[in-house]
JSON list of C-alpha atoms in Angstrom, two decimals:
[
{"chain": "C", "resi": 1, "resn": "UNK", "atom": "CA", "xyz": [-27.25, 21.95, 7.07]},
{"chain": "C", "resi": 2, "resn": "UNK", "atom": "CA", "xyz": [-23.88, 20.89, 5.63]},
{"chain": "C", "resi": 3, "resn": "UNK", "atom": "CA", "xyz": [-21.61, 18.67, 6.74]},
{"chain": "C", "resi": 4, "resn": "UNK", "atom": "CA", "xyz": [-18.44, 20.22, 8.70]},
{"chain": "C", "resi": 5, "resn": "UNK", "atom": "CA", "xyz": [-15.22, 18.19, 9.51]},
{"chain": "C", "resi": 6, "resn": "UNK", "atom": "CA", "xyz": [-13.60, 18.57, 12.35]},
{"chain": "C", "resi": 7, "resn": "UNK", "atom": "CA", "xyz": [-10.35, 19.68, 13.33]},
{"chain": "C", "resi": 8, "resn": "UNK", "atom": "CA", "xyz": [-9.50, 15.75, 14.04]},
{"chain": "C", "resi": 9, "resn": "UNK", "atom": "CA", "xyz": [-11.67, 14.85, 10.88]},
{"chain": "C", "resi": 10, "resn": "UNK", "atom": "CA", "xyz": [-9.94, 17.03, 8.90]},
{"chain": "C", "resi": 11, "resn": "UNK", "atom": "CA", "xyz": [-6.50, 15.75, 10.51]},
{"chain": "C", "resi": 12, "resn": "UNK", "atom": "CA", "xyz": [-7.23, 11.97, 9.68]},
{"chain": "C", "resi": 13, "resn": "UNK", "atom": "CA", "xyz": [-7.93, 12.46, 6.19]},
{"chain": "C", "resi": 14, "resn": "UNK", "atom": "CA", "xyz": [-4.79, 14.50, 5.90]},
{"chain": "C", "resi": 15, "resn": "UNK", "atom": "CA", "xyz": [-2.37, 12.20, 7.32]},
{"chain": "C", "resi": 16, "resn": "UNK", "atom": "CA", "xyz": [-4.01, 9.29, 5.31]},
{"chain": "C", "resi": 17, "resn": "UNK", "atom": "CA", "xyz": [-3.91, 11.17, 1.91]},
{"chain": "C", "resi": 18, "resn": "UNK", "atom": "CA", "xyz": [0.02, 12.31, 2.66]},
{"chain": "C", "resi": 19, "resn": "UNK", "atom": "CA", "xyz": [0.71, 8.83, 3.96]},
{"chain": "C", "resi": 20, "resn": "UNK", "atom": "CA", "xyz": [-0.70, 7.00, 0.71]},
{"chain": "C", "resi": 21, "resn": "UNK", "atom": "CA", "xyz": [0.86, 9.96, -1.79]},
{"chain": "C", "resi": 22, "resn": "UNK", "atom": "CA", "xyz": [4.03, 8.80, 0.05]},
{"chain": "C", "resi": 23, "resn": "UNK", "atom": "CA", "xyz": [3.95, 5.05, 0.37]},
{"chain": "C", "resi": 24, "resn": "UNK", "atom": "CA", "xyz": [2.18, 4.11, -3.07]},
{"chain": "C", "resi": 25, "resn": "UNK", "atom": "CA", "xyz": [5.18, 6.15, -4.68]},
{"chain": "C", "resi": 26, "resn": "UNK", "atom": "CA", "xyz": [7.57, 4.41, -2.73]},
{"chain": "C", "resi": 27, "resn": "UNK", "atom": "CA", "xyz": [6.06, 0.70, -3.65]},
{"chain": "C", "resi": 28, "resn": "UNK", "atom": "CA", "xyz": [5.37, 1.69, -7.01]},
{"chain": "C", "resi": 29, "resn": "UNK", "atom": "CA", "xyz": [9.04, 2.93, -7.88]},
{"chain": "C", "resi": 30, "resn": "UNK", "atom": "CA", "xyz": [10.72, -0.16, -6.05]},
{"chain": "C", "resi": 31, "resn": "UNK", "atom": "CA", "xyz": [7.99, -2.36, -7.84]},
{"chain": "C", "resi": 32, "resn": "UNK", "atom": "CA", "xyz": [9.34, -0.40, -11.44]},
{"chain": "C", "resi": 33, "resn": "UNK", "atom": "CA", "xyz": [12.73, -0.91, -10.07]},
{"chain": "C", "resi": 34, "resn": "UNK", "atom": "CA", "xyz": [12.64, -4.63, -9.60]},
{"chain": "C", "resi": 35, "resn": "UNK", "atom": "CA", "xyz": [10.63, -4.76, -13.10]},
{"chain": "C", "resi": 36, "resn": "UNK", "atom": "CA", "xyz": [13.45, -2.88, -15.15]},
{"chain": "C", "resi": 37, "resn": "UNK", "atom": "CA", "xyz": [16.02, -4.64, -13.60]},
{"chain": "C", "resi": 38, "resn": "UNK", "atom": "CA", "xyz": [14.28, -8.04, -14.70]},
{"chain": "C", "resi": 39, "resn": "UNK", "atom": "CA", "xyz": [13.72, -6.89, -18.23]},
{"chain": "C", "resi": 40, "resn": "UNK", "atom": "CA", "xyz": [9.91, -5.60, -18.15]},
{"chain": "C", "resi": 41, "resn": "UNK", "atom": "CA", "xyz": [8.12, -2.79, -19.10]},
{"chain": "C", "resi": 42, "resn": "UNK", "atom": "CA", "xyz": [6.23, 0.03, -17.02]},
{"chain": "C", "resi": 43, "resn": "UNK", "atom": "CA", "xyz": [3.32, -0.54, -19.25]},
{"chain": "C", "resi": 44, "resn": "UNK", "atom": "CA", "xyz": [3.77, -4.15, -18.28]},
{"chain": "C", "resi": 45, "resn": "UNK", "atom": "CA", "xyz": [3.72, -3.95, -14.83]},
{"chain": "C", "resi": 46, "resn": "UNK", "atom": "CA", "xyz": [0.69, -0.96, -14.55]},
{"chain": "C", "resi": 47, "resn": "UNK", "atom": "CA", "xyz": [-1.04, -3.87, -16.97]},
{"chain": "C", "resi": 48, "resn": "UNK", "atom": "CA", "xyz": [-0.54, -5.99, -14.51]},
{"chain": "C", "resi": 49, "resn": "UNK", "atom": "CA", "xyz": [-1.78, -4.47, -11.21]},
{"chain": "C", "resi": 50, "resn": "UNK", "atom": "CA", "xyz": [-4.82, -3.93, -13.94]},
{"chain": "C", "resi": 51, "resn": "UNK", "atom": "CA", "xyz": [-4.96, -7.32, -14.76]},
{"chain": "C", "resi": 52, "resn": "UNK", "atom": "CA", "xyz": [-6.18, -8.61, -11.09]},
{"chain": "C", "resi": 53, "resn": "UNK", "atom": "CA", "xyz": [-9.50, -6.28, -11.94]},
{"chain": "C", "resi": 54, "resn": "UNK", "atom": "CA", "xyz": [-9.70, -7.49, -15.17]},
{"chain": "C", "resi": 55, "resn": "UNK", "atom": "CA", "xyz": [-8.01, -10.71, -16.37]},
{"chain": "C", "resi": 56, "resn": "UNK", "atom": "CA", "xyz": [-6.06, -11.45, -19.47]},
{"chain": "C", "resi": 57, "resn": "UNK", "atom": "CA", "xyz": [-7.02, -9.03, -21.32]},
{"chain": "C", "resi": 58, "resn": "UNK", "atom": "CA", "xyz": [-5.80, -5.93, -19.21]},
{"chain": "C", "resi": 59, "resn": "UNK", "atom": "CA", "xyz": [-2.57, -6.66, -21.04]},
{"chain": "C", "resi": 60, "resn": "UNK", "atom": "CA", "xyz": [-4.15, -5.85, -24.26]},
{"chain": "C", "resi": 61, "resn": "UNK", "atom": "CA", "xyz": [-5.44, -2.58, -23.24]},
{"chain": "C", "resi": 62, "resn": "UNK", "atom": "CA", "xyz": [-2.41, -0.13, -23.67]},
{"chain": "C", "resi": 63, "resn": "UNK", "atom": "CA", "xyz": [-2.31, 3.33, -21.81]},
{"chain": "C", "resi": 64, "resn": "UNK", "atom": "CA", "xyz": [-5.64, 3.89, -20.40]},
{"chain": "C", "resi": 65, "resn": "UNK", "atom": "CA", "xyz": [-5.40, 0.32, -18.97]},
{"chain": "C", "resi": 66, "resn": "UNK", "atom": "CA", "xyz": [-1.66, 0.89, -17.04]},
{"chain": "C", "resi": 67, "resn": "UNK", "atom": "CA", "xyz": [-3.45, 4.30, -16.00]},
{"chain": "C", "resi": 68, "resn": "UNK", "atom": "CA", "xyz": [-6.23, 2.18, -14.73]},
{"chain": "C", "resi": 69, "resn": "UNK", "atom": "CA", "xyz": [-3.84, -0.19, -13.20]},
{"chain": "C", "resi": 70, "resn": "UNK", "atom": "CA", "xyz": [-1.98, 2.84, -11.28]},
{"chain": "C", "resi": 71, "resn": "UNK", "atom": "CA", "xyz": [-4.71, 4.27, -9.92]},
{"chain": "C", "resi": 72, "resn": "UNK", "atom": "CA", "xyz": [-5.88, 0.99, -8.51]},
{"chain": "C", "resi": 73, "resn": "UNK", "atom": "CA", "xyz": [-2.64, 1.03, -7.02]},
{"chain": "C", "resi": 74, "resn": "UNK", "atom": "CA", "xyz": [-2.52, 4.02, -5.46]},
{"chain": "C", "resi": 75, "resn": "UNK", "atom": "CA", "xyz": [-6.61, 2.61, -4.11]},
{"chain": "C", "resi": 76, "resn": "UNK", "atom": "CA", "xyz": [-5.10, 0.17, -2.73]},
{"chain": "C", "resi": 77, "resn": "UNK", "atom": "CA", "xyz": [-2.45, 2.33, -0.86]},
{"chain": "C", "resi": 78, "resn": "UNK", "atom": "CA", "xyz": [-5.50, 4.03, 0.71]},
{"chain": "C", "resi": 79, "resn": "UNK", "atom": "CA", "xyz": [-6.81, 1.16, 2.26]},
{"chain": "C", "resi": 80, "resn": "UNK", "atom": "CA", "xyz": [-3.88, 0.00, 3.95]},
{"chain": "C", "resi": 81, "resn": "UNK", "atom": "CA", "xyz": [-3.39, 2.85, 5.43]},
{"chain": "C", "resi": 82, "resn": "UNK", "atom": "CA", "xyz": [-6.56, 4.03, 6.04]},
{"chain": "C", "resi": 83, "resn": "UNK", "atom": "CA", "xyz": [-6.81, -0.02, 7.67]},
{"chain": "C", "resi": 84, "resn": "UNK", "atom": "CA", "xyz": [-3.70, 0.93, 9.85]},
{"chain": "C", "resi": 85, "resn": "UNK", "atom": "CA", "xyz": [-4.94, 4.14, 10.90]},
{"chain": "C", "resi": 86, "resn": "UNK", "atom": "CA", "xyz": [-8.13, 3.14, 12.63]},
{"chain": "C", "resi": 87, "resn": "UNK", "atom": "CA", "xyz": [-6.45, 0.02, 13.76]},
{"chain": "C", "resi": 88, "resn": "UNK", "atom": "CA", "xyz": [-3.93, 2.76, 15.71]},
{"chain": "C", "resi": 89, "resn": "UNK", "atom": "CA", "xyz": [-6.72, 4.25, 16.62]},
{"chain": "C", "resi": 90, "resn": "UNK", "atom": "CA", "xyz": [-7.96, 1.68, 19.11]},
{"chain": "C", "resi": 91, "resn": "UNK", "atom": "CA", "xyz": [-4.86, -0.31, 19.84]},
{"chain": "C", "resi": 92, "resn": "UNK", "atom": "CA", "xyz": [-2.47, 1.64, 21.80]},
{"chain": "C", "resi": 93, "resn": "UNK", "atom": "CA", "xyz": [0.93, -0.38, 20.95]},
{"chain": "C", "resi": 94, "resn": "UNK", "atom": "CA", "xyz": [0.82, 0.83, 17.58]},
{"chain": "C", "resi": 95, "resn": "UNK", "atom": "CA", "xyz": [0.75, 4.38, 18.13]},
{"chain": "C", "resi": 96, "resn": "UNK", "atom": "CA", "xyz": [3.56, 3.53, 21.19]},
{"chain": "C", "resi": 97, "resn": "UNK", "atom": "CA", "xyz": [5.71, 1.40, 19.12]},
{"chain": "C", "resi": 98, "resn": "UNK", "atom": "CA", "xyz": [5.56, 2.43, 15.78]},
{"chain": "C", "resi": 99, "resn": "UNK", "atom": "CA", "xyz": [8.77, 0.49, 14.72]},
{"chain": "C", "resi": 100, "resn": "UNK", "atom": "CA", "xyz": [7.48, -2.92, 15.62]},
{"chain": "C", "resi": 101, "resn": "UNK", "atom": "CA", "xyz": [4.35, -2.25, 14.50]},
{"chain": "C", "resi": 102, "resn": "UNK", "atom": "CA", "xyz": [5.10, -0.89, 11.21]},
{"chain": "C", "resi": 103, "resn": "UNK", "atom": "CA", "xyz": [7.40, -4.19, 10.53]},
{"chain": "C", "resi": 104, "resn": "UNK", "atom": "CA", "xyz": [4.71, -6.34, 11.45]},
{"chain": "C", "resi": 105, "resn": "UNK", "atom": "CA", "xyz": [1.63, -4.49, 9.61]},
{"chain": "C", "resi": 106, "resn": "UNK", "atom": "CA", "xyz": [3.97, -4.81, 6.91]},
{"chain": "C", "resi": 107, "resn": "UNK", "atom": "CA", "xyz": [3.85, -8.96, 7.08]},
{"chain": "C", "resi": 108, "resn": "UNK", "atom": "CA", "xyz": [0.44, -8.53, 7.73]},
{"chain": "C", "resi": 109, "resn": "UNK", "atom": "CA", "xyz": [-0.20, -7.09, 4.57]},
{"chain": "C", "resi": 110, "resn": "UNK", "atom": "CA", "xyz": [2.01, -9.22, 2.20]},
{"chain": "C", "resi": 111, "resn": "UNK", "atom": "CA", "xyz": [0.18, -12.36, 3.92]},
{"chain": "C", "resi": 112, "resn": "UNK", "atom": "CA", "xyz": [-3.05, -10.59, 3.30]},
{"chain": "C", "resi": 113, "resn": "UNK", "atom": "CA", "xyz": [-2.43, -9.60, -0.28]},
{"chain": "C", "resi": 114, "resn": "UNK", "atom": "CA", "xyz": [-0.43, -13.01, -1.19]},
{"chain": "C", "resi": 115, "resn": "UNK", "atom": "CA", "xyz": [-3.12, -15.06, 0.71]},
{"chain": "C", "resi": 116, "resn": "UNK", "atom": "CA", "xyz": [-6.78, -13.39, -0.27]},
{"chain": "C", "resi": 117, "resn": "UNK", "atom": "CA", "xyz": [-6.10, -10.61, -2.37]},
{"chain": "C", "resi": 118, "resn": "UNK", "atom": "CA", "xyz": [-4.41, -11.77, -4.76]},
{"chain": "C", "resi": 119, "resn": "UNK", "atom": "CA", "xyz": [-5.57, -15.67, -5.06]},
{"chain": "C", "resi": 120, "resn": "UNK", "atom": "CA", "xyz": [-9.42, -13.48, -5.51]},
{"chain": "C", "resi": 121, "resn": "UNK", "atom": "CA", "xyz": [-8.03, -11.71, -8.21]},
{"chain": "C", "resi": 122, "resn": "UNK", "atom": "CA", "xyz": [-7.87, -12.32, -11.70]},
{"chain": "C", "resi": 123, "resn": "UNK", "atom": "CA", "xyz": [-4.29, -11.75, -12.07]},
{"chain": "C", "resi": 124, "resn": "UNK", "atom": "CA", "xyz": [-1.34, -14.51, -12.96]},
{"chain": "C", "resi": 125, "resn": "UNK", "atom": "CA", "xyz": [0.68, -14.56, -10.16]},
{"chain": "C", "resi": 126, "resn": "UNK", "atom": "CA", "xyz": [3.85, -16.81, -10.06]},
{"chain": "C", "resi": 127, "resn": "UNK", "atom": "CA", "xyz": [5.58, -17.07, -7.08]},
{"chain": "C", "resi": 128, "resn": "UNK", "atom": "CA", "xyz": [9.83, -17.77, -6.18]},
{"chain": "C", "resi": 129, "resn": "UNK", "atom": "CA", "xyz": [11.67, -17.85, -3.03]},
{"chain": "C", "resi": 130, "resn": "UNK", "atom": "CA", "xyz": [14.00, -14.86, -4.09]},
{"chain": "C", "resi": 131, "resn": "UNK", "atom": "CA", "xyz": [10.83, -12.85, -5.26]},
{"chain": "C", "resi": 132, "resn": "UNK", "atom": "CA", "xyz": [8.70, -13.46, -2.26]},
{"chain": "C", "resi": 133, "resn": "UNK", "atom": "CA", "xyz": [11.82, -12.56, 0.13]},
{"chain": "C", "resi": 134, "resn": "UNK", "atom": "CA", "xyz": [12.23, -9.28, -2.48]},
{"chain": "C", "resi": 135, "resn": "UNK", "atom": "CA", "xyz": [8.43, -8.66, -1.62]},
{"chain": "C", "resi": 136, "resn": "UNK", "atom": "CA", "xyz": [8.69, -9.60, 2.52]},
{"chain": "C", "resi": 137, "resn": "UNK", "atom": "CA", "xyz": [11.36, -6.88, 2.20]},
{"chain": "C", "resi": 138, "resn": "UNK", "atom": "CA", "xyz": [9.19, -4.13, 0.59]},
{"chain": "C", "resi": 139, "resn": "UNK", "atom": "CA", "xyz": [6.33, -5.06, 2.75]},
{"chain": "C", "resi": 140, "resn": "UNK", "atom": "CA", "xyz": [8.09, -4.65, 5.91]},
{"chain": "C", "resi": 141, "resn": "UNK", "atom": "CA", "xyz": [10.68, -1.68, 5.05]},
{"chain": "C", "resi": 142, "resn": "UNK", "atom": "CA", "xyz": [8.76, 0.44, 2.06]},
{"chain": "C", "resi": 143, "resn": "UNK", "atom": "CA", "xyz": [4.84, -0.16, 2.94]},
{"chain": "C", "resi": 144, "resn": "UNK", "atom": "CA", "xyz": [4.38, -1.54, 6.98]},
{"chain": "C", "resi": 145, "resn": "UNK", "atom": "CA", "xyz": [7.44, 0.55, 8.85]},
{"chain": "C", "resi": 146, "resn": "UNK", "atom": "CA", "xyz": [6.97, 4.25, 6.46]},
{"chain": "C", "resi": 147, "resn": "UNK", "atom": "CA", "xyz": [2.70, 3.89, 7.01]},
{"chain": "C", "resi": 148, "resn": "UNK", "atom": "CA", "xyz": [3.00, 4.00, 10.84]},
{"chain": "C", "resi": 149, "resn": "UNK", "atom": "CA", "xyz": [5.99, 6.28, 10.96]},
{"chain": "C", "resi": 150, "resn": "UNK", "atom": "CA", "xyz": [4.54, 8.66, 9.12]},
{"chain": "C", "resi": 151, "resn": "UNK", "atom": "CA", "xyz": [0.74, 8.01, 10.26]},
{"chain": "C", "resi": 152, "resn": "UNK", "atom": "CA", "xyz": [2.78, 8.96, 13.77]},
{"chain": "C", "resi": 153, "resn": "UNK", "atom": "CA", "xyz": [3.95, 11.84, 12.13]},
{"chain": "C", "resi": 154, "resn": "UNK", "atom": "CA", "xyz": [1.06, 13.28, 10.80]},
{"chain": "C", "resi": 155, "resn": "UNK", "atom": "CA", "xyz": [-1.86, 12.44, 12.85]},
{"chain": "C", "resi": 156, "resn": "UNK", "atom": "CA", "xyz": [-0.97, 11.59, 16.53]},
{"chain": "C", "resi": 157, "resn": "UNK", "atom": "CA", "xyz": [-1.48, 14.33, 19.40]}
]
């Protein structure tokens, strides 16, 4: 016999697909915002995310690698809030208090990324006060608060 979602089943996976169409495009565009604005490239900065996957020579890899380094993006845009929606799951407050605990989920994740992720990665990371207030920002305001707002949105009874 095959496998048949439910109704909820079905639900869950729809809210987390919208919610990570949503938020990756909304990191991704500030994260090509900041870049133009500083002088970069698109192909740079898809190069880049592809660089923590494979090193150095990501940046040597032209379009296929930036595609490569856009869909890992957009991957990791699933996770978090595919984490956040089955932490909502079990702890109330999130699902009461969406607004808090967007902001928060938000730190959590930049602390996450800038403390494991990224430090496991292969990528060159340089860190600067202004950038890593630039980044608390987009953590707490584009990623953390729009993932439980709309998680709320589309999943919650």
């Amino acid at each position: 016999m095959a496998f048949q979602p439910n109704v909820a089943e079905m639900r869950a996976v729809r809210a987390i697909v919208i919610t990570s169409l949503i938020v990756g495009t909304m990191d991704i565009t500030s994260a090509i915002i900041i870049t133009l604005l500083r002088g970069g490239t698109i192909m740079r900065l898809m190069q880049f995310i592809a660089s923590g996957l494979l090193g150095k020579q990501a940046f040597q890899g032209g379009l296929p690698i930036a595609a490569l380094g856009l869909a890992l993006h957009f991957l990791i845009a699933v996770g978090l809030v595919t984490v956040f929606y089955f932490a909502s799951r079990n702890l109330a407050f999130l699902r009461q208090h969406p607004v808090p605990s967007g902001i928060i989920y938000g730190l959590v994740v930049f602390a996450v990324m800038n403390l494991i992720v990224l430090p496991l990665s292969a990528a060159a990371t340089r860190h600067s006060l202004s950038g890593d207030l630039i980044q608390i920002g987009i953590h707490m305001f584009v990623i953390g608060l729009p993932t439980s707002l709309l998680l709320r949105r589309f999943s919650y009874d």
